[in-house]
PDB file of C-alpha atoms in Angstrom:
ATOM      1  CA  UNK T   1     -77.819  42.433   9.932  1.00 49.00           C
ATOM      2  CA  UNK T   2     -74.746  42.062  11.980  1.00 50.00           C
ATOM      3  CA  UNK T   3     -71.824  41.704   9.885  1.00 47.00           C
ATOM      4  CA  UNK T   4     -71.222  40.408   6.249  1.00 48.00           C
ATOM      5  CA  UNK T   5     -67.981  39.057   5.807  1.00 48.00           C
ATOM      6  CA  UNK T   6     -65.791  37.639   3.033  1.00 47.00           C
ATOM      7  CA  UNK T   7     -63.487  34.728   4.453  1.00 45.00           C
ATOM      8  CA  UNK T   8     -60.174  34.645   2.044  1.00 48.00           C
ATOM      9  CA  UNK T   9     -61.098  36.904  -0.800  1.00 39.00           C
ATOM     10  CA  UNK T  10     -63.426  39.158  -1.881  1.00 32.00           C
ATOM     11  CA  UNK T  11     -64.208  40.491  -5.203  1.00 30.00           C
ATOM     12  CA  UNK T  12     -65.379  43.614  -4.171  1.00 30.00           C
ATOM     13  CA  UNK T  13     -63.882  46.588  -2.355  1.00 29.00           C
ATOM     14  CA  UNK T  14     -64.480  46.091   1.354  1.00 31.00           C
ATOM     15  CA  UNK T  15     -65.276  48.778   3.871  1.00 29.00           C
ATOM     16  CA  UNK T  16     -62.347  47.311   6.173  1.00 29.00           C
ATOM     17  CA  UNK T  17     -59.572  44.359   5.484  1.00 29.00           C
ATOM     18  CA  UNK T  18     -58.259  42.277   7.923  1.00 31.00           C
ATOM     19  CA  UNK T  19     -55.536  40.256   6.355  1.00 30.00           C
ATOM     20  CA  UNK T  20     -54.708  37.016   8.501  1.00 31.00           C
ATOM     21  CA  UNK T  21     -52.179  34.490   7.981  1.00 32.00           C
ATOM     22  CA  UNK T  22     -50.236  32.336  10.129  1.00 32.00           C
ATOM     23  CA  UNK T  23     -46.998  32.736   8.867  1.00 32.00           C
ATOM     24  CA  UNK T  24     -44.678  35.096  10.150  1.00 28.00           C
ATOM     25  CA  UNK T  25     -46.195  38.473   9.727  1.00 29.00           C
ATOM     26  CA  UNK T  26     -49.772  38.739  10.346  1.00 30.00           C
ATOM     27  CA  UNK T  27     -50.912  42.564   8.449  1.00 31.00           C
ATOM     28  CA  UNK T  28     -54.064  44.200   9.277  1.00 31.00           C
ATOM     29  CA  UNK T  29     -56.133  47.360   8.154  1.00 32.00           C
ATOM     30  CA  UNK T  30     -57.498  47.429  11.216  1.00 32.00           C
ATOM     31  CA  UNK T  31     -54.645  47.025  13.976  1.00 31.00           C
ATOM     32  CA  UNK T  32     -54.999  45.254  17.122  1.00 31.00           C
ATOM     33  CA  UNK T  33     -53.197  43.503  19.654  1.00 32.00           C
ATOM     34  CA  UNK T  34     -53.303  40.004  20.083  1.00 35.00           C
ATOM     35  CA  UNK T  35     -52.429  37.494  23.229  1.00 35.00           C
ATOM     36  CA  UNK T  36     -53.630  34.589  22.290  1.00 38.00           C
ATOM     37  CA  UNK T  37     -57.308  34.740  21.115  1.00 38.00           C
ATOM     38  CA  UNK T  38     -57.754  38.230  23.345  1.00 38.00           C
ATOM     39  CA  UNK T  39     -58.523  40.922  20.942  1.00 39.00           C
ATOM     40  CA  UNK T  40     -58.113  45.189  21.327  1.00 40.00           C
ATOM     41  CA  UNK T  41     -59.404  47.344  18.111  1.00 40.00           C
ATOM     42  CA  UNK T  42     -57.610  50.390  18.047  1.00 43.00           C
ATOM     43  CA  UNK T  43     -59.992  53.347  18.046  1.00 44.00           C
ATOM     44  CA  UNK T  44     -57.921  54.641  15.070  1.00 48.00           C
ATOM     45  CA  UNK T  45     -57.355  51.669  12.482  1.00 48.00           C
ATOM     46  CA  UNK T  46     -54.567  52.908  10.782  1.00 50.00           C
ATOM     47  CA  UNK T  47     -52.482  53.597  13.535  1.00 56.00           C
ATOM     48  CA  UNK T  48     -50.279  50.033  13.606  1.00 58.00           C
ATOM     49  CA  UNK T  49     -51.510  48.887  10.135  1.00 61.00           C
ATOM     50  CA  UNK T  50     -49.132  46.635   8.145  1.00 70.00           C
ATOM     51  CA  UNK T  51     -46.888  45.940  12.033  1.00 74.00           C
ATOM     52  CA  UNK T  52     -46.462  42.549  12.743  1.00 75.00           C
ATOM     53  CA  UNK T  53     -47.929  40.760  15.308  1.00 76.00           C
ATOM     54  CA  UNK T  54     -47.919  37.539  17.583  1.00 80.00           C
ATOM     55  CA  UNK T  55     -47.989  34.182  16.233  1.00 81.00           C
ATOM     56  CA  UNK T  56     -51.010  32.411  17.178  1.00 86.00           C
ATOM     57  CA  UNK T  57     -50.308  28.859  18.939  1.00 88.00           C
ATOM     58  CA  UNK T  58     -52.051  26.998  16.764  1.00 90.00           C
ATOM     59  CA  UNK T  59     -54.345  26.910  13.946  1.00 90.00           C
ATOM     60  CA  UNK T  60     -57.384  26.425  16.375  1.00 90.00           C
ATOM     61  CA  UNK T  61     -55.633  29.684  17.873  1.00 92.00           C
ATOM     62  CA  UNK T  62     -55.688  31.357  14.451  1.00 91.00           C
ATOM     63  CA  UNK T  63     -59.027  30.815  13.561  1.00 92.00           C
ATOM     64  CA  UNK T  64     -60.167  32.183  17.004  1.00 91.00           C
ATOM     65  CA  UNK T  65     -58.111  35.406  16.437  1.00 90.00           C
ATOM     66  CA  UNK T  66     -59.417  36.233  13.222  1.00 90.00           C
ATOM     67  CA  UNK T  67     -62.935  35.433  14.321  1.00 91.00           C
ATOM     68  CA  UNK T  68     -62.254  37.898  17.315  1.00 89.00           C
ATOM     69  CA  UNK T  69     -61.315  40.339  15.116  1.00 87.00           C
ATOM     70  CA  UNK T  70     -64.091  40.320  12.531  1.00 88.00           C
ATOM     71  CA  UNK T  71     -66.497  40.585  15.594  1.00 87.00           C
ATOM     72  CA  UNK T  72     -64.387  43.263  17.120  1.00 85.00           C
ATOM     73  CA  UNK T  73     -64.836  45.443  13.717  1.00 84.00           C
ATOM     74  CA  UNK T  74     -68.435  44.582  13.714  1.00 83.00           C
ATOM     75  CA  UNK T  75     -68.232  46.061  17.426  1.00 84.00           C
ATOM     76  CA  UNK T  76     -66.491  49.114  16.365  1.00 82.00           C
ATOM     77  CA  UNK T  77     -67.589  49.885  12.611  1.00 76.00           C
ATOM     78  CA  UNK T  78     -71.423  48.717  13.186  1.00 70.00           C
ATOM     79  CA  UNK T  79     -74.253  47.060  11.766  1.00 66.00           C
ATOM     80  CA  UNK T  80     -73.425  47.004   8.146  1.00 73.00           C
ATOM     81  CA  UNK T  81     -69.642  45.894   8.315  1.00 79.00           C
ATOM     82  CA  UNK T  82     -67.713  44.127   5.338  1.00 83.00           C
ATOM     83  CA  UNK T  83     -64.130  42.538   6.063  1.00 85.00           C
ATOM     84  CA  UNK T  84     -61.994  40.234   3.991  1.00 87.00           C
ATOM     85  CA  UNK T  85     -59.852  37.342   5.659  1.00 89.00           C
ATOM     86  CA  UNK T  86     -56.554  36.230   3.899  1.00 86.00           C
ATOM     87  CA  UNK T  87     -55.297  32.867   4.736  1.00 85.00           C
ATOM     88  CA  UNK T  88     -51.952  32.175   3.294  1.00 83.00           C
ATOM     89  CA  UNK T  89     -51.939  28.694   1.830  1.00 82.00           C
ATOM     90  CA  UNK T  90     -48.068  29.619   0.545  1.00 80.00           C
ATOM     91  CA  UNK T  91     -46.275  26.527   2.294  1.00 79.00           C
ATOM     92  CA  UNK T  92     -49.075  24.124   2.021  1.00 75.00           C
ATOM     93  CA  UNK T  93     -49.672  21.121  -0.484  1.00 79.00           C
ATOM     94  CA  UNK T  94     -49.220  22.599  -3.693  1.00 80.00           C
ATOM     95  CA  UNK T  95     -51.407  19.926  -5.108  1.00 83.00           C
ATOM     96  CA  UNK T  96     -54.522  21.311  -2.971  1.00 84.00           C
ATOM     97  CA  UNK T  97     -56.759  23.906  -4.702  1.00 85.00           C
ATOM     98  CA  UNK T  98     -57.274  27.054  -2.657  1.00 85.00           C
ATOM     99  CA  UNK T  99     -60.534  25.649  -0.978  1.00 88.00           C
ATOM    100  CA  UNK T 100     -58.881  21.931   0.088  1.00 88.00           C
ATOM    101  CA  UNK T 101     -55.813  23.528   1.838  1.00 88.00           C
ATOM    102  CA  UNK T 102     -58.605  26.454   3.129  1.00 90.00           C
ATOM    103  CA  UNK T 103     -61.184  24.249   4.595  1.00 92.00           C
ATOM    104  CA  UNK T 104     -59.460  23.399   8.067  1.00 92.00           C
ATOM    105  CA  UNK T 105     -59.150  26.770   8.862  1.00 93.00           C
ATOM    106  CA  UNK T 106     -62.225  27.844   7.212  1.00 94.00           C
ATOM    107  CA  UNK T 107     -64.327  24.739   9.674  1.00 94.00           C
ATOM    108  CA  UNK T 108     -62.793  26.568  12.837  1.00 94.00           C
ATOM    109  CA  UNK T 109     -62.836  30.061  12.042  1.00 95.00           C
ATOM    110  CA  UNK T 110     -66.793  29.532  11.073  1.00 94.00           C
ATOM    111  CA  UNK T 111     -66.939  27.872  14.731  1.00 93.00           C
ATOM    112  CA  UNK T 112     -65.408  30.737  16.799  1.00 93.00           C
ATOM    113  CA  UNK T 113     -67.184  33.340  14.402  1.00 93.00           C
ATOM    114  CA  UNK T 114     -70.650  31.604  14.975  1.00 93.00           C
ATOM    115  CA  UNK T 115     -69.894  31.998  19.014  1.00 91.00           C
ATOM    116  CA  UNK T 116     -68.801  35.507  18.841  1.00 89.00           C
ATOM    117  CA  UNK T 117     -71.801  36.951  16.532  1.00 88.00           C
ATOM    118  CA  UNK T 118     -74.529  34.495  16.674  1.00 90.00           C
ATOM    119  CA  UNK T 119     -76.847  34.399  19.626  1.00 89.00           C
ATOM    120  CA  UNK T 120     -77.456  31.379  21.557  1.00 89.00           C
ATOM    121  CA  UNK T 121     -74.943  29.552  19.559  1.00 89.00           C
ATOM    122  CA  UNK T 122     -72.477  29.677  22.989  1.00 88.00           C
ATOM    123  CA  UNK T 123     -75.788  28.176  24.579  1.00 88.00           C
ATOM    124  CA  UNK T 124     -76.591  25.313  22.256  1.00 85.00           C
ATOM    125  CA  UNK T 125     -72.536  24.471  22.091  1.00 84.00           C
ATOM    126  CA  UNK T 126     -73.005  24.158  25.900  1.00 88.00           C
ATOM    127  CA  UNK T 127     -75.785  21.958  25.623  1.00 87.00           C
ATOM    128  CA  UNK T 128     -74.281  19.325  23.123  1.00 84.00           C
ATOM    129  CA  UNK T 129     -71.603  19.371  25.623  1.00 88.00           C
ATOM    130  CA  UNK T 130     -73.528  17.896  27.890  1.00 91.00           C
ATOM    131  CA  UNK T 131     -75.036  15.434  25.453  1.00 88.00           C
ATOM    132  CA  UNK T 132     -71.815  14.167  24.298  1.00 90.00           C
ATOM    133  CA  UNK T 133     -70.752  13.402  28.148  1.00 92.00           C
ATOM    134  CA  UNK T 134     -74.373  11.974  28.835  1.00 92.00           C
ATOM    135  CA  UNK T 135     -74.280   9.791  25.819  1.00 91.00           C
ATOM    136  CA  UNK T 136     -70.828   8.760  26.494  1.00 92.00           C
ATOM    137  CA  UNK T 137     -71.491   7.261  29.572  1.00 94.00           C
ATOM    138  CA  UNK T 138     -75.032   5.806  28.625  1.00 93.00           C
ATOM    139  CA  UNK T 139     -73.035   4.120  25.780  1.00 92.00           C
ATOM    140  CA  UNK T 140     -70.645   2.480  28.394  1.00 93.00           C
ATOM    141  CA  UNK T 141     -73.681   1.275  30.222  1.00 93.00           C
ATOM    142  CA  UNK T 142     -75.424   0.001  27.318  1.00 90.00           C
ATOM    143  CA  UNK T 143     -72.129  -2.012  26.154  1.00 89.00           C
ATOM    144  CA  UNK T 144     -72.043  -3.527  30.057  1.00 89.00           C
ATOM    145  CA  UNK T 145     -75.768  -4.388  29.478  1.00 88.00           C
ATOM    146  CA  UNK T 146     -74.845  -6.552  25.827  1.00 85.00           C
ATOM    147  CA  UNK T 147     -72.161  -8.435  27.509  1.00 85.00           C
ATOM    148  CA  UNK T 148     -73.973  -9.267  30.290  1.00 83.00           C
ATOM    149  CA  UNK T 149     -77.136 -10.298  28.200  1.00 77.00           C
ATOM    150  CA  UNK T 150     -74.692 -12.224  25.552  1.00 76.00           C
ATOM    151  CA  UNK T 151     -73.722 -14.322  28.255  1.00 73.00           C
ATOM    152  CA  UNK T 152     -76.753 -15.021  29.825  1.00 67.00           C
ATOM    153  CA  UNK T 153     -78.205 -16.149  26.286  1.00 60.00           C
ATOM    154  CA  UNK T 154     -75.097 -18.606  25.544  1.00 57.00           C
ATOM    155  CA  UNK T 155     -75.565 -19.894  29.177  1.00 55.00           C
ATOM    156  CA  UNK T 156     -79.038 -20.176  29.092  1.00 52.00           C
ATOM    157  CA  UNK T 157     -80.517 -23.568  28.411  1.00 53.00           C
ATOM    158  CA  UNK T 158     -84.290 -22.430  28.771  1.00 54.00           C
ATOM    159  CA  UNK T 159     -87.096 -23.038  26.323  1.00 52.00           C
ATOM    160  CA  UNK T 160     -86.859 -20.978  22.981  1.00 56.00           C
ATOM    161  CA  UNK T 161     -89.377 -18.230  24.073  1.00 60.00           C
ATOM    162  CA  UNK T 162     -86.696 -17.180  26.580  1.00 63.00           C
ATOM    163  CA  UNK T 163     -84.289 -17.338  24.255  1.00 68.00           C
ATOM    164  CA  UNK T 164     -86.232 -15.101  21.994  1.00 72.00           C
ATOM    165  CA  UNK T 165     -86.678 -12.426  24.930  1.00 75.00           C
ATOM    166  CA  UNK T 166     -83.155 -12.072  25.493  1.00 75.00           C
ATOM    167  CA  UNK T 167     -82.399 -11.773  21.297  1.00 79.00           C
ATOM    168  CA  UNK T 168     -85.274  -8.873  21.730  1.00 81.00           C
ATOM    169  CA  UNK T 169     -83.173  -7.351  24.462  1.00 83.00           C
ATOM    170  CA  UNK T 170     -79.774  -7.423  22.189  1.00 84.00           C
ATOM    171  CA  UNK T 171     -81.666  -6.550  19.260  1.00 86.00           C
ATOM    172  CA  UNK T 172     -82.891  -3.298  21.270  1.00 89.00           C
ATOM    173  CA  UNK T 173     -79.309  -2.372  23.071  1.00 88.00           C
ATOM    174  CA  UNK T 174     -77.416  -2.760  19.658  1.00 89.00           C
ATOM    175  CA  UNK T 175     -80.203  -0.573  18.260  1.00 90.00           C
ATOM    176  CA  UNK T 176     -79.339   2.381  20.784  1.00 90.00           C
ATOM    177  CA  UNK T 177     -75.806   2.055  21.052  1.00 90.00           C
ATOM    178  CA  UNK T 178     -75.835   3.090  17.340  1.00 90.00           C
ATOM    179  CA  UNK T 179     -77.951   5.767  18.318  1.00 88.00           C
ATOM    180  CA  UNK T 180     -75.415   7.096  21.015  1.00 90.00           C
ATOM    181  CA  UNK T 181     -72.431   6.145  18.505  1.00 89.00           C
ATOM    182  CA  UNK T 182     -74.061   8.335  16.084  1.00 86.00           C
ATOM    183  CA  UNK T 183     -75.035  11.288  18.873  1.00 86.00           C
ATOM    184  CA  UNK T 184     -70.651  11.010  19.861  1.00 87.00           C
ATOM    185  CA  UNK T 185     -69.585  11.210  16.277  1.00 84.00           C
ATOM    186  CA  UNK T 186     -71.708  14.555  15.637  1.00 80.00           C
ATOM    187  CA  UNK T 187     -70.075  15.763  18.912  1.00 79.00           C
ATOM    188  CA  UNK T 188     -73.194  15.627  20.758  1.00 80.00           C
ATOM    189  CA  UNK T 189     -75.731  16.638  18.028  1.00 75.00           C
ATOM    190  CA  UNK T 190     -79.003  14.718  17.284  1.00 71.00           C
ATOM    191  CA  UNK T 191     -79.905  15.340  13.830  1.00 66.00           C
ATOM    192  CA  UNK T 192     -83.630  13.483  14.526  1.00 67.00           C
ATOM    193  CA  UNK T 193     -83.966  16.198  17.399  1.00 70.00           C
ATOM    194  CA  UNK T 194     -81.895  18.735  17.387  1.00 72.00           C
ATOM    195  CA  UNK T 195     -83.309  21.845  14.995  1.00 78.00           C
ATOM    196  CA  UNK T 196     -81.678  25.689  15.088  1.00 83.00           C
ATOM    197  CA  UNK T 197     -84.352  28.373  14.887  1.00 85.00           C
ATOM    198  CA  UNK T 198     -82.600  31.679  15.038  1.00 89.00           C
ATOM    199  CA  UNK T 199     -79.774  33.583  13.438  1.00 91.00           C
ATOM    200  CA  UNK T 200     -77.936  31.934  10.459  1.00 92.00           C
ATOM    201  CA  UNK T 201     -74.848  32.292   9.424  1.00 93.00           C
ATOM    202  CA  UNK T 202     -74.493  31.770   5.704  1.00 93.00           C
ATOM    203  CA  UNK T 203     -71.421  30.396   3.881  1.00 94.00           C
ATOM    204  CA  UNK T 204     -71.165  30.499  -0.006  1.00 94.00           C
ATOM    205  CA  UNK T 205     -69.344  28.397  -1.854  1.00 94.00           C
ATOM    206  CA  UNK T 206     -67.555  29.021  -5.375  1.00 91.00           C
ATOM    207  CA  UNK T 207     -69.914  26.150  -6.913  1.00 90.00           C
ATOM    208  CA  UNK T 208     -72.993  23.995  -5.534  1.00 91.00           C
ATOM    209  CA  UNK T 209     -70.546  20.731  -5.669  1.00 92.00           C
ATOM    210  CA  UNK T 210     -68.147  22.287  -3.152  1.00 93.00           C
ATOM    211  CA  UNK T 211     -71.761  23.131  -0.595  1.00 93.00           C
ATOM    212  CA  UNK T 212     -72.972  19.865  -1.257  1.00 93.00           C
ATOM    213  CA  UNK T 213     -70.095  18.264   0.007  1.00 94.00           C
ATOM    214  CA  UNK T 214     -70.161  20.700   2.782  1.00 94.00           C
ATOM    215  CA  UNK T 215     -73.652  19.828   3.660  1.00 92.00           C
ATOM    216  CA  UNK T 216     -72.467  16.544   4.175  1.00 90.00           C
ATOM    217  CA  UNK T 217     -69.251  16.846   5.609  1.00 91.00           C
ATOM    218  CA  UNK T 218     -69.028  20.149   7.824  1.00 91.00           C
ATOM    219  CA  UNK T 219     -72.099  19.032  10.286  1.00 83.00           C
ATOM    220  CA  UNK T 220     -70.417  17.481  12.544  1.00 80.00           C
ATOM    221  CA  UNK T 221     -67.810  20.079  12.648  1.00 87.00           C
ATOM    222  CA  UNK T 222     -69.725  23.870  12.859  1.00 90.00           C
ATOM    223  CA  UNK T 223     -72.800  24.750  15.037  1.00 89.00           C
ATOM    224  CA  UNK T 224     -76.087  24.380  13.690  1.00 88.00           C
ATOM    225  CA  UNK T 225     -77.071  28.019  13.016  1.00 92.00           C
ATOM    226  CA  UNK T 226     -74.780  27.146   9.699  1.00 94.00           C
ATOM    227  CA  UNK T 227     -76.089  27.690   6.302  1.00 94.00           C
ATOM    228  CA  UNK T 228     -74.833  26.124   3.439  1.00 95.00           C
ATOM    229  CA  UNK T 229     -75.091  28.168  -0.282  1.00 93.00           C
ATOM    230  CA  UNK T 230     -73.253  28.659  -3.411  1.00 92.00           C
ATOM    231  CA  UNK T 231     -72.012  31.194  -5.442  1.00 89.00           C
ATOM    232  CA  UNK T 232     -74.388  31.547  -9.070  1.00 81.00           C
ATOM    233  CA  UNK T 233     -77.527  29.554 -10.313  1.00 79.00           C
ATOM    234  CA  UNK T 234     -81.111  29.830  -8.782  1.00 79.00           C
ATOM    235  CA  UNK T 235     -81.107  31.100  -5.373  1.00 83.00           C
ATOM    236  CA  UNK T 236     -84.221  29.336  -3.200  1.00 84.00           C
ATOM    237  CA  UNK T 237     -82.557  29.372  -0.090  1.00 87.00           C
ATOM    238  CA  UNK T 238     -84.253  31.369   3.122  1.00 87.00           C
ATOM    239  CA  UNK T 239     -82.309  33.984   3.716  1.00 87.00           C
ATOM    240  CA  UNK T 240     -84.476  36.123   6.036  1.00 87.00           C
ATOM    241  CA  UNK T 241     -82.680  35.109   8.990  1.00 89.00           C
ATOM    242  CA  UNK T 242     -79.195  35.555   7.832  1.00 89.00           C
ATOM    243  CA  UNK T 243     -77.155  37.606  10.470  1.00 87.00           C
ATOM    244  CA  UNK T 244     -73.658  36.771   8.965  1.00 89.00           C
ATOM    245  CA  UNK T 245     -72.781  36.217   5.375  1.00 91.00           C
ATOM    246  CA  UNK T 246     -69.389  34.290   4.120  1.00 93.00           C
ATOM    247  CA  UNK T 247     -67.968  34.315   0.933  1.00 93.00           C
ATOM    248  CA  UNK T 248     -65.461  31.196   0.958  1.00 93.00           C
ATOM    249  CA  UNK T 249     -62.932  31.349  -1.691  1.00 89.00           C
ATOM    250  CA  UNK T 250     -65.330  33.263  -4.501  1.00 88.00           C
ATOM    251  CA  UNK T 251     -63.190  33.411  -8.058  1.00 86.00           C
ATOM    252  CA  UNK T 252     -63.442  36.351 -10.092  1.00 87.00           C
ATOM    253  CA  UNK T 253     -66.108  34.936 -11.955  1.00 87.00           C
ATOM    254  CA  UNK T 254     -68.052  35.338  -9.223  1.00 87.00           C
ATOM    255  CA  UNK T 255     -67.281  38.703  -8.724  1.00 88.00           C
ATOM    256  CA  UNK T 256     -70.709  40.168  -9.686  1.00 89.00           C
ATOM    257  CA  UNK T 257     -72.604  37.789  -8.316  1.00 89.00           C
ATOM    258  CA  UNK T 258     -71.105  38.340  -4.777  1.00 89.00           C
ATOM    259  CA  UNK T 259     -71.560  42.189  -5.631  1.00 88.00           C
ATOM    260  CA  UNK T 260     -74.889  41.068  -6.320  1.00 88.00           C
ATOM    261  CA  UNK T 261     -75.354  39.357  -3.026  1.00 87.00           C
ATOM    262  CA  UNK T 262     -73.517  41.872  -0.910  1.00 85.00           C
ATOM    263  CA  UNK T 263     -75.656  44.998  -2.374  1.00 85.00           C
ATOM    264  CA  UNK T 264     -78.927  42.809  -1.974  1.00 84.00           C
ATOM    265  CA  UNK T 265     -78.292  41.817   1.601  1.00 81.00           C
ATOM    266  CA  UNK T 266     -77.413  45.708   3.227  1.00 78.00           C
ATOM    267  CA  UNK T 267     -80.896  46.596   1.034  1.00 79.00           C
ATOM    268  CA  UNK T 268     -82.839  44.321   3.321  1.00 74.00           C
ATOM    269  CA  UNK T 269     -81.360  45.232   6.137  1.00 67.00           C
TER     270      UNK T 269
END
């Protein structure tokens, strides 16, 4: 087991809190100096706690920070390491619950936290790299290849099993250039291919509604190694592979069931 961390609050007492927010003081229990997303743990964690610190440039930026830092304190406090992540929501939408105005950052900091503790995640993001650009330019090949067979049919004033051939051809092109439409939306992953095999990263959410609509919506936008579970009910999921544990947004109704969770994971491991 790697690291268990709760993103945003925590019912329980953690080992370590890293408090992040991008407003203008950023407060940690375990101090470190940031450029950027370039992160130093101080051997001594209390040394610079509560000092502020640099903004980060962006919310991309602050995600990547606090990622760095969680895997930092996994670094320096070792295998069994618990952290809580605060993300001030203070000047946001006031009309947003806590997980709406939470999600952005949540999406991101899952992403750089998923390249920092996961292994092979860095090598499978490389590799849908290389889809996307492949399937971009296959798409702009395919699109030259309808046009040019969309004129030849309206031009062509052969018998009807020509005419046929070339509908075939169409029927085929507009076939895969929903394919590679599909591949760029998902940012260069092939859900009919594509499959993740080692270390998960598990996220629960306060309620199965909230990771069902995860499920559906956060694929295109966190690496594969991500698991999707909920706080309560029946729990059927796998969770022999789990290398990182989230707790996104847990109310205090949850609080023993995260105990629950927490104490039953560090058993295992």
């Amino acid at each position: 087991m790697k690291i268990v961390v709760a993103a945003l609050a925590l019912a329980t007492a953690p080992l370590y809190t890293l408090a992040f927010a991008p407003a203008p003081l950023l407060k940690t229990a375990g101090s470190f100096a940031t450029s950027s997303s370039l992160l130093q743990l101080s051997s001594d964690p209390l040394v610079n706690a509560n000092k502020p610190t640099e903004l980060p440039d962006s919310l991309s930026d602050a995600a990547a920070i606090a990622a760095n830092a969680c895997h930092q304190l996994y670094l320096n406090g070792g295998s069994m390491t618990r952290c809580r992540v605060d993300f001030d929501t203070s000047i946001g939408d006031e009309t947003y619950t806590t997980l709406k105005s939470s999600t952005e950052f949540m999406q991101q900091f899952v992403s750089s936290l998923s390249l920092a503790c996961v292994e092979g995640v860095m090598q499978e993001k490389q590799r849908q790299v290389m889809k996307l650009m492949e399937a971009k330019a296959e798409l702009r090949d395919v699109q030259e290849q309808m046009d040019e067979a969309t004129a030849f049919a309206g031009d062509d004033e052969e018998g009807a099993e020509e005419s046929s051939e070339q509908s075939d051809v169409v029927d085929k092109l507009t076939q895969r250039e929903e394919e590679l439409m599909q591949i760029i939306a998902n940012q260069g992953f092939n859900p009919t291919t594509d499959s993740w095999d080692g270390s998960k990263l598990r996220i629960y959410f306060p309620d199965e509604g909230s990771a069902a609509l995860a499920r559906r919506d956060w694929k295109s936008e966190v690496p594969s190694c991500v698991e999707f579970s909920s706080c309560g009910g029946v729990q059927v999921a796998d969770t022999s592979k789990d290398s990182v544990v989230l707790f996104f947004c847990p109310r205090a109704s949850e609080a023993e069931f995260v105990e629950q969770i927490l104490y039953e994971t560090e058993e295992k491991r």
